[in-house]
């Protein structure tokens, strides 16, 4: 596989949208696999108690497995909880177990409750392993777990499903991001919007696509992820679609999206260094 530009500084992207079923997990694992298969060391952090990203990457996430929960409560380091994956030697995953379901409440009474993930992610260990990309898969809510993800990241990636009500609730997400920017993480910005589950046979899909592009401009990736049975089947085999059917349109579109993300990052770095 060809190489993608390696970021000068590790990129941490939070994949967020408080709506469920819009393609957060699917996009997290497949973009991560695409980056990893193109030579970039990538860590997926599963921050959803449902553990769908852990399932899709086929990593152990039975209750009691060292997971993001133990990381958040300070029992293990991120590196200790990270597991290798079968998808690529460059792809690692910190799993989520059902124990994370209680974290939203447990965190409330903890010190620096909004920045516990940030502290774990900025640890020297990640520098030592040389992780290039961290992708955080958020739960479908705007609670403390998602806030932790936004505090830990430089960038937010918002997947938007090409469906009715695609933009509904987005205002709430954006105002939460603004609050985090103002109070907790100056650096945070929405760098990437990814249109998912595009069905070219429907007029609606094009309407939504146009509406999102008019509203968000260049933040929206040129690549659109098509609705594809292969994409939805892959997690059932503990695989990303890149391993399950590398030649499929779904797999190729995630590779294209990952390339755009990596190349934009390189472009941004150039811009900020001159
Ligand atoms: P979220 O994490 O936002 O809840 P998921 O990534 O789990 O959303 O996706 C929701 C459902 O849609 C899953 O069953 C997934 O397999 C399916 N899905 C996601 N993307 C696609 C796609 N491009 N084509 C077909 N099905 C998809
Ligand atoms: Mg999910």
mmCIF file of C-alpha atoms and ligand atoms in Angstrom:
data_model
loop_
_atom_site.group_PDB
_atom_site.id
_atom_site.type_symbol
_atom_site.label_atom_id
_atom_site.label_comp_id
_atom_site.label_asym_id
_atom_site.label_seq_id
_atom_site.Cartn_x
_atom_site.Cartn_y
_atom_site.Cartn_z
ATOM 1 C CA UNK A 1 0.000 0.000 0.000
ATOM 2 C CA UNK A 2 1.141 3.554 -0.692
ATOM 3 C CA UNK A 3 2.093 5.789 2.188
ATOM 4 C CA UNK A 4 0.130 8.719 3.509
ATOM 5 C CA UNK A 5 1.787 11.854 4.918
ATOM 6 C CA UNK A 6 2.813 11.379 8.540
ATOM 7 C CA UNK A 7 1.629 14.272 10.715
ATOM 8 C CA UNK A 8 4.390 16.298 12.339
ATOM 9 C CA UNK A 9 2.390 16.238 15.510
ATOM 10 C CA UNK A 10 0.034 13.470 16.600
ATOM 11 C CA UNK A 11 -3.550 14.141 15.499
ATOM 12 C CA UNK A 12 -6.336 13.324 17.908
ATOM 13 C CA UNK A 13 -9.789 13.250 16.325
ATOM 14 C CA UNK A 14 -13.019 12.840 18.213
ATOM 15 C CA UNK A 15 -15.765 11.208 16.182
ATOM 16 C CA UNK A 16 -18.933 12.690 17.606
ATOM 17 C CA UNK A 17 -22.627 13.120 16.923
ATOM 18 C CA UNK A 18 -25.131 12.651 19.712
ATOM 19 C CA UNK A 19 -27.452 10.901 17.299
ATOM 20 C CA UNK A 20 -27.140 7.130 17.240
ATOM 21 C CA UNK A 21 -26.812 5.164 14.032
ATOM 22 C CA UNK A 22 -25.188 7.879 11.907
ATOM 23 C CA UNK A 23 -21.969 5.957 11.266
ATOM 24 C CA UNK A 24 -19.666 7.087 14.084
ATOM 25 C CA UNK A 25 -18.334 3.636 14.911
ATOM 26 C CA UNK A 26 -18.243 2.425 11.317
ATOM 27 C CA UNK A 27 -16.320 5.528 10.259
ATOM 28 C CA UNK A 28 -13.939 5.363 13.237
ATOM 29 C CA UNK A 29 -12.827 1.783 12.654
ATOM 30 C CA UNK A 30 -12.662 1.970 8.865
ATOM 31 C CA UNK A 31 -10.842 5.301 8.718
ATOM 32 C CA UNK A 32 -8.442 3.999 11.373
ATOM 33 C CA UNK A 33 -7.832 0.824 9.377
ATOM 34 C CA UNK A 34 -7.239 2.851 6.208
ATOM 35 C CA UNK A 35 -4.694 5.093 7.951
ATOM 36 C CA UNK A 36 -2.965 2.059 9.482
ATOM 37 C CA UNK A 37 -2.833 0.133 6.203
ATOM 38 C CA UNK A 38 -1.125 3.155 4.657
ATOM 39 C CA UNK A 39 1.677 3.144 7.165
ATOM 40 C CA UNK A 40 0.373 5.387 9.941
ATOM 41 C CA UNK A 41 0.320 4.106 13.503
ATOM 42 C CA UNK A 42 -3.253 4.523 14.655
ATOM 43 C CA UNK A 43 -5.029 4.040 17.958
ATOM 44 C CA UNK A 44 -8.794 3.668 18.256
ATOM 45 C CA UNK A 45 -10.206 4.621 21.642
ATOM 46 C CA UNK A 46 -13.614 3.049 22.179
ATOM 47 C CA UNK A 47 -15.500 5.456 24.414
ATOM 48 C CA UNK A 48 -18.962 3.924 23.999
ATOM 49 C CA UNK A 49 -20.102 1.456 26.703
ATOM 50 C CA UNK A 50 -21.727 -0.566 23.914
ATOM 51 C CA UNK A 51 -18.226 -1.471 22.744
ATOM 52 C CA UNK A 52 -19.145 -1.601 19.062
ATOM 53 C CA UNK A 53 -15.725 -0.414 17.901
ATOM 54 C CA UNK A 54 -14.105 -3.110 20.057
ATOM 55 C CA UNK A 55 -16.378 -5.716 18.476
ATOM 56 C CA UNK A 56 -15.657 -4.465 14.973
ATOM 57 C CA UNK A 57 -11.901 -4.636 15.607
ATOM 58 C CA UNK A 58 -12.256 -8.035 17.293
ATOM 59 C CA UNK A 59 -10.458 -7.081 20.517
ATOM 60 C CA UNK A 60 -11.277 -8.604 23.885
ATOM 61 C CA UNK A 61 -13.780 -6.458 25.754
ATOM 62 C CA UNK A 62 -15.360 -8.732 28.323
ATOM 63 C CA UNK A 63 -16.101 -7.080 31.650
ATOM 64 C CA UNK A 64 -12.856 -6.913 33.643
ATOM 65 C CA UNK A 65 -10.559 -6.574 30.611
ATOM 66 C CA UNK A 66 -8.300 -3.528 31.087
ATOM 67 C CA UNK A 67 -10.247 -0.954 29.116
ATOM 68 C CA UNK A 68 -10.902 2.748 28.735
ATOM 69 C CA UNK A 69 -12.890 2.559 31.968
ATOM 70 C CA UNK A 70 -9.823 1.577 33.996
ATOM 71 C CA UNK A 71 -7.876 4.281 32.173
ATOM 72 C CA UNK A 72 -10.415 6.953 33.132
ATOM 73 C CA UNK A 73 -10.476 5.970 36.788
ATOM 74 C CA UNK A 74 -6.675 5.883 36.815
ATOM 75 C CA UNK A 75 -6.093 2.166 37.352
ATOM 76 C CA UNK A 76 -4.124 1.498 34.165
ATOM 77 C CA UNK A 77 -2.380 3.605 31.535
ATOM 78 C CA UNK A 78 -3.670 3.978 28.006
ATOM 79 C CA UNK A 79 -0.730 1.935 26.714
ATOM 80 C CA UNK A 80 -1.505 -0.888 29.151
ATOM 81 C CA UNK A 81 -5.108 -1.052 27.946
ATOM 82 C CA UNK A 82 -4.251 -0.841 24.233
ATOM 83 C CA UNK A 83 -4.552 -4.103 22.324
ATOM 84 C CA UNK A 84 -3.104 -4.996 18.923
ATOM 85 C CA UNK A 85 -5.613 -5.832 16.185
ATOM 86 C CA UNK A 86 -5.623 -8.382 13.396
ATOM 87 C CA UNK A 87 -6.443 -5.643 10.891
ATOM 88 C CA UNK A 88 -2.934 -4.206 10.705
ATOM 89 C CA UNK A 89 0.244 -4.217 12.790
ATOM 90 C CA UNK A 90 -0.193 -0.425 12.877
ATOM 91 C CA UNK A 91 -3.686 -0.511 14.341
ATOM 92 C CA UNK A 92 -4.387 -0.666 18.084
ATOM 93 C CA UNK A 93 -7.546 -0.383 20.120
ATOM 94 C CA UNK A 94 -8.309 0.560 23.693
ATOM 95 C CA UNK A 95 -11.554 -1.348 24.210
ATOM 96 C CA UNK A 96 -14.706 -0.353 26.051
ATOM 97 C CA UNK A 97 -16.398 -2.827 28.350
ATOM 98 C CA UNK A 98 -19.845 -2.636 29.880
ATOM 99 C CA UNK A 99 -18.118 -1.242 33.009
ATOM 100 C CA UNK A 100 -17.973 2.073 31.166
ATOM 101 C CA UNK A 101 -21.760 2.390 31.481
ATOM 102 C CA UNK A 102 -21.362 3.608 35.063
ATOM 103 C CA UNK A 103 -18.499 5.981 34.287
ATOM 104 C CA UNK A 104 -20.707 8.853 33.219
ATOM 105 C CA UNK A 105 -21.990 9.037 36.814
ATOM 106 C CA UNK A 106 -18.774 7.995 38.589
ATOM 107 C CA UNK A 107 -16.810 10.722 36.824
ATOM 108 C CA UNK A 108 -19.040 13.461 38.212
ATOM 109 C CA UNK A 109 -17.443 13.293 41.648
ATOM 110 C CA UNK A 110 -13.877 12.823 40.413
ATOM 111 C CA UNK A 111 -11.195 15.489 40.233
ATOM 112 C CA UNK A 112 -10.541 16.993 36.778
ATOM 113 C CA UNK A 113 -13.486 14.990 35.539
ATOM 114 C CA UNK A 114 -13.498 16.601 32.081
ATOM 115 C CA UNK A 115 -9.817 16.100 31.335
ATOM 116 C CA UNK A 116 -9.064 12.564 32.485
ATOM 117 C CA UNK A 117 -8.890 11.207 28.938
ATOM 118 C CA UNK A 118 -6.676 14.101 27.867
ATOM 119 C CA UNK A 119 -4.253 13.303 30.668
ATOM 120 C CA UNK A 120 -4.175 9.654 29.604
ATOM 121 C CA UNK A 121 -3.679 10.472 25.925
ATOM 122 C CA UNK A 122 -0.901 13.005 26.383
ATOM 123 C CA UNK A 123 1.173 10.469 28.278
ATOM 124 C CA UNK A 124 4.756 9.987 27.179
ATOM 125 C CA UNK A 125 4.058 6.374 26.361
ATOM 126 C CA UNK A 126 2.139 7.322 23.230
ATOM 127 C CA UNK A 127 5.123 9.383 22.112
ATOM 128 C CA UNK A 128 7.368 6.407 22.678
ATOM 129 C CA UNK A 129 5.226 4.092 20.531
ATOM 130 C CA UNK A 130 4.996 6.886 17.995
ATOM 131 C CA UNK A 131 1.235 6.939 17.505
ATOM 132 C CA UNK A 132 0.341 9.205 14.564
ATOM 133 C CA UNK A 133 -3.439 9.200 14.851
ATOM 134 C CA UNK A 134 -5.854 8.701 17.724
ATOM 135 C CA UNK A 135 -9.519 8.280 16.777
ATOM 136 C CA UNK A 136 -12.032 8.416 19.606
ATOM 137 C CA UNK A 137 -15.404 6.746 19.061
ATOM 138 C CA UNK A 138 -18.012 8.593 21.147
ATOM 139 C CA UNK A 139 -21.280 7.342 22.598
ATOM 140 C CA UNK A 140 -24.531 8.807 21.213
ATOM 141 C CA UNK A 141 -24.844 11.495 23.887
ATOM 142 C CA UNK A 142 -23.272 14.771 24.936
ATOM 143 C CA UNK A 143 -22.421 13.672 28.474
ATOM 144 C CA UNK A 144 -19.123 13.625 30.340
ATOM 145 C CA UNK A 145 -17.623 10.880 28.162
ATOM 146 C CA UNK A 146 -18.087 12.941 25.013
ATOM 147 C CA UNK A 147 -16.818 16.040 26.838
ATOM 148 C CA UNK A 148 -13.697 14.065 27.813
ATOM 149 C CA UNK A 149 -13.227 13.158 24.153
ATOM 150 C CA UNK A 150 -13.569 16.805 23.097
ATOM 151 C CA UNK A 151 -11.096 17.970 25.708
ATOM 152 C CA UNK A 152 -8.592 15.299 24.654
ATOM 153 C CA UNK A 153 -8.770 16.091 20.925
ATOM 154 C CA UNK A 154 -7.620 18.849 18.591
ATOM 155 C CA UNK A 155 -10.269 18.024 16.027
ATOM 156 C CA UNK A 156 -13.858 16.868 15.833
ATOM 157 C CA UNK A 157 -15.014 14.675 12.975
ATOM 158 C CA UNK A 158 -18.790 14.686 12.579
ATOM 159 C CA UNK A 159 -20.364 11.896 10.547
ATOM 160 C CA UNK A 160 -23.692 12.905 9.037
ATOM 161 C CA UNK A 161 -26.081 10.364 7.647
ATOM 162 C CA UNK A 162 -27.628 11.272 4.292
ATOM 163 C CA UNK A 163 -31.160 10.929 5.636
ATOM 164 C CA UNK A 164 -34.150 12.927 6.805
ATOM 165 C CA UNK A 165 -33.387 15.061 9.861
ATOM 166 C CA UNK A 166 -29.652 14.837 9.113
ATOM 167 C CA UNK A 167 -29.066 18.332 10.474
ATOM 168 C CA UNK A 168 -31.434 18.004 13.386
ATOM 169 C CA UNK A 169 -29.603 18.163 16.688
ATOM 170 C CA UNK A 170 -26.427 19.398 15.024
ATOM 171 C CA UNK A 171 -26.908 22.838 16.532
ATOM 172 C CA UNK A 172 -26.760 21.326 19.978
ATOM 173 C CA UNK A 173 -23.574 19.436 19.128
ATOM 174 C CA UNK A 174 -21.950 22.584 17.722
ATOM 175 C CA UNK A 175 -22.868 24.691 20.742
ATOM 176 C CA UNK A 176 -21.406 22.034 23.041
ATOM 177 C CA UNK A 177 -18.212 22.100 20.997
ATOM 178 C CA UNK A 178 -18.168 25.899 21.390
ATOM 179 C CA UNK A 179 -18.554 25.603 25.150
ATOM 180 C CA UNK A 180 -15.650 23.190 25.312
ATOM 181 C CA UNK A 181 -13.596 25.601 23.166
ATOM 182 C CA UNK A 182 -14.364 28.503 25.481
ATOM 183 C CA UNK A 183 -13.793 26.781 28.781
ATOM 184 C CA UNK A 184 -11.742 23.637 28.397
ATOM 185 C CA UNK A 185 -9.895 23.307 25.092
ATOM 186 C CA UNK A 186 -9.006 26.406 23.052
ATOM 187 C CA UNK A 187 -7.530 24.312 20.283
ATOM 188 C CA UNK A 188 -10.622 22.265 19.464
ATOM 189 C CA UNK A 189 -12.239 22.740 16.069
ATOM 190 C CA UNK A 190 -14.575 20.894 13.736
ATOM 191 C CA UNK A 191 -12.071 19.906 11.073
ATOM 192 C CA UNK A 192 -14.024 17.272 9.199
ATOM 193 C CA UNK A 193 -17.569 16.408 8.239
ATOM 194 C CA UNK A 194 -18.133 13.043 6.598
ATOM 195 C CA UNK A 195 -21.329 12.189 4.749
ATOM 196 C CA UNK A 196 -22.252 8.558 5.322
ATOM 197 C CA UNK A 197 -24.738 5.992 4.039
ATOM 198 C CA UNK A 198 -25.262 7.862 0.793
ATOM 199 C CA UNK A 199 -27.821 6.181 -1.431
ATOM 200 C CA UNK A 200 -27.431 7.506 -4.953
ATOM 201 C CA UNK A 201 -30.821 6.178 -6.001
ATOM 202 C CA UNK A 202 -32.669 8.646 -3.821
ATOM 203 C CA UNK A 203 -33.229 12.322 -4.455
ATOM 204 C CA UNK A 204 -33.164 12.844 -0.719
ATOM 205 C CA UNK A 205 -29.520 11.832 -0.439
ATOM 206 C CA UNK A 206 -28.536 14.562 -2.897
ATOM 207 C CA UNK A 207 -30.692 17.121 -1.144
ATOM 208 C CA UNK A 208 -29.042 16.349 2.185
ATOM 209 C CA UNK A 209 -25.582 16.367 0.605
ATOM 210 C CA UNK A 210 -26.200 19.799 -0.941
ATOM 211 C CA UNK A 211 -27.653 21.181 2.250
ATOM 212 C CA UNK A 212 -24.692 20.007 4.325
ATOM 213 C CA UNK A 213 -22.167 21.335 1.788
ATOM 214 C CA UNK A 214 -23.921 24.720 1.616
ATOM 215 C CA UNK A 215 -23.902 24.938 5.363
ATOM 216 C CA UNK A 216 -20.404 23.657 6.158
ATOM 217 C CA UNK A 217 -18.440 24.323 2.964
ATOM 218 C CA UNK A 218 -14.945 22.876 2.762
ATOM 219 C CA UNK A 219 -15.180 21.207 6.135
ATOM 220 C CA UNK A 220 -17.152 18.486 4.351
ATOM 221 C CA UNK A 221 -14.929 15.834 2.775
ATOM 222 C CA UNK A 222 -15.285 15.439 -1.004
ATOM 223 C CA UNK A 223 -15.528 11.704 -0.484
ATOM 224 C CA UNK A 224 -18.968 10.440 0.446
ATOM 225 C CA UNK A 225 -19.437 6.988 1.991
ATOM 226 C CA UNK A 226 -22.037 4.983 0.055
ATOM 227 C CA UNK A 227 -24.632 2.834 1.729
ATOM 228 C CA UNK A 228 -23.282 -0.672 1.232
ATOM 229 C CA UNK A 229 -24.162 -4.099 2.545
ATOM 230 C CA UNK A 230 -20.449 -5.000 2.797
ATOM 231 C CA UNK A 231 -19.884 -2.139 5.215
ATOM 232 C CA UNK A 232 -22.660 -3.333 7.503
ATOM 233 C CA UNK A 233 -21.649 -7.022 7.263
ATOM 234 C CA UNK A 234 -17.970 -6.589 8.121
ATOM 235 C CA UNK A 235 -18.298 -6.087 11.929
ATOM 236 C CA UNK A 236 -20.148 -9.403 12.167
ATOM 237 C CA UNK A 237 -16.883 -11.025 11.095
ATOM 238 C CA UNK A 238 -14.782 -8.950 13.492
ATOM 239 C CA UNK A 239 -13.329 -7.132 10.514
ATOM 240 C CA UNK A 240 -13.207 -3.702 8.989
ATOM 241 C CA UNK A 241 -14.603 -3.510 5.474
ATOM 242 C CA UNK A 242 -11.017 -2.969 4.288
ATOM 243 C CA UNK A 243 -10.165 -6.517 5.332
ATOM 244 C CA UNK A 244 -13.576 -8.029 4.621
ATOM 245 C CA UNK A 245 -13.833 -6.823 1.037
ATOM 246 C CA UNK A 246 -10.983 -4.493 0.072
ATOM 247 C CA UNK A 247 -12.268 -4.005 -3.468
ATOM 248 C CA UNK A 248 -15.766 -2.941 -2.430
ATOM 249 C CA UNK A 249 -17.004 0.588 -2.935
ATOM 250 C CA UNK A 250 -17.388 0.980 0.803
ATOM 251 C CA UNK A 251 -13.775 0.012 1.471
ATOM 252 C CA UNK A 252 -12.428 2.223 -1.299
ATOM 253 C CA UNK A 253 -14.463 5.200 -0.150
ATOM 254 C CA UNK A 254 -13.072 4.892 3.384
ATOM 255 C CA UNK A 255 -9.544 4.770 1.923
ATOM 256 C CA UNK A 256 -10.294 7.916 -0.090
ATOM 257 C CA UNK A 257 -11.717 9.670 2.970
ATOM 258 C CA UNK A 258 -8.645 8.730 5.041
ATOM 259 C CA UNK A 259 -6.381 10.101 2.292
ATOM 260 C CA UNK A 260 -8.264 13.371 2.280
ATOM 261 C CA UNK A 261 -7.959 13.631 6.047
ATOM 262 C CA UNK A 262 -4.225 12.891 6.008
ATOM 263 C CA UNK A 263 -3.543 15.259 3.115
ATOM 264 C CA UNK A 264 -5.561 18.078 4.642
ATOM 265 C CA UNK A 265 -3.555 17.633 7.816
ATOM 266 C CA UNK A 266 -0.304 17.978 5.870
ATOM 267 C CA UNK A 267 -1.691 21.049 4.115
ATOM 268 C CA UNK A 268 -2.669 22.622 7.435
ATOM 269 C CA UNK A 269 0.805 22.038 8.840
ATOM 270 C CA UNK A 270 2.375 23.719 5.826
ATOM 271 C CA UNK A 271 0.020 26.651 6.245
ATOM 272 C CA UNK A 272 0.807 27.115 9.916
ATOM 273 C CA UNK A 273 4.592 26.804 9.532
ATOM 274 C CA UNK A 274 4.899 29.582 6.935
HETATM 275 P P1 LIG B 1 -23.169 5.015 15.344
HETATM 276 O O1 LIG B 1 -21.845 4.566 15.867
HETATM 277 O O2 LIG B 1 -23.224 6.454 14.980
HETATM 278 O O3 LIG B 1 -24.294 4.626 16.249
HETATM 279 P P2 LIG B 1 -22.821 2.890 13.399
HETATM 280 O O4 LIG B 1 -21.496 3.133 12.798
HETATM 281 O O5 LIG B 1 -22.893 1.834 14.449
HETATM 282 O O6 LIG B 1 -23.435 4.248 13.950
HETATM 283 O O7 LIG B 1 -23.821 2.572 12.220
HETATM 284 C C1 LIG B 1 -25.191 2.301 12.471
HETATM 285 C C2 LIG B 1 -25.650 1.117 11.621
HETATM 286 O O8 LIG B 1 -25.551 1.448 10.256
HETATM 287 C C3 LIG B 1 -24.802 -0.117 11.832
HETATM 288 O O9 LIG B 1 -25.616 -1.245 11.772
HETATM 289 C C4 LIG B 1 -23.841 -0.082 10.658
HETATM 290 O O10 LIG B 1 -23.419 -1.377 10.282
HETATM 291 C C5 LIG B 1 -24.698 0.539 9.578
HETATM 292 N N1 LIG B 1 -23.892 1.295 8.620
HETATM 293 C C6 LIG B 1 -22.989 2.272 8.889
HETATM 294 N N2 LIG B 1 -22.437 2.756 7.762
HETATM 295 C C7 LIG B 1 -22.999 2.066 6.742
HETATM 296 C C8 LIG B 1 -22.862 2.096 5.308
HETATM 297 N N3 LIG B 1 -22.015 2.938 4.701
HETATM 298 N N4 LIG B 1 -23.606 1.243 4.584
HETATM 299 C C9 LIG B 1 -24.471 0.398 5.191
HETATM 300 N N5 LIG B 1 -24.656 0.309 6.507
HETATM 301 C C10 LIG B 1 -23.938 1.131 7.287
HETATM 302 MG MG1 LIG B 2 -21.359 3.726 17.735
#
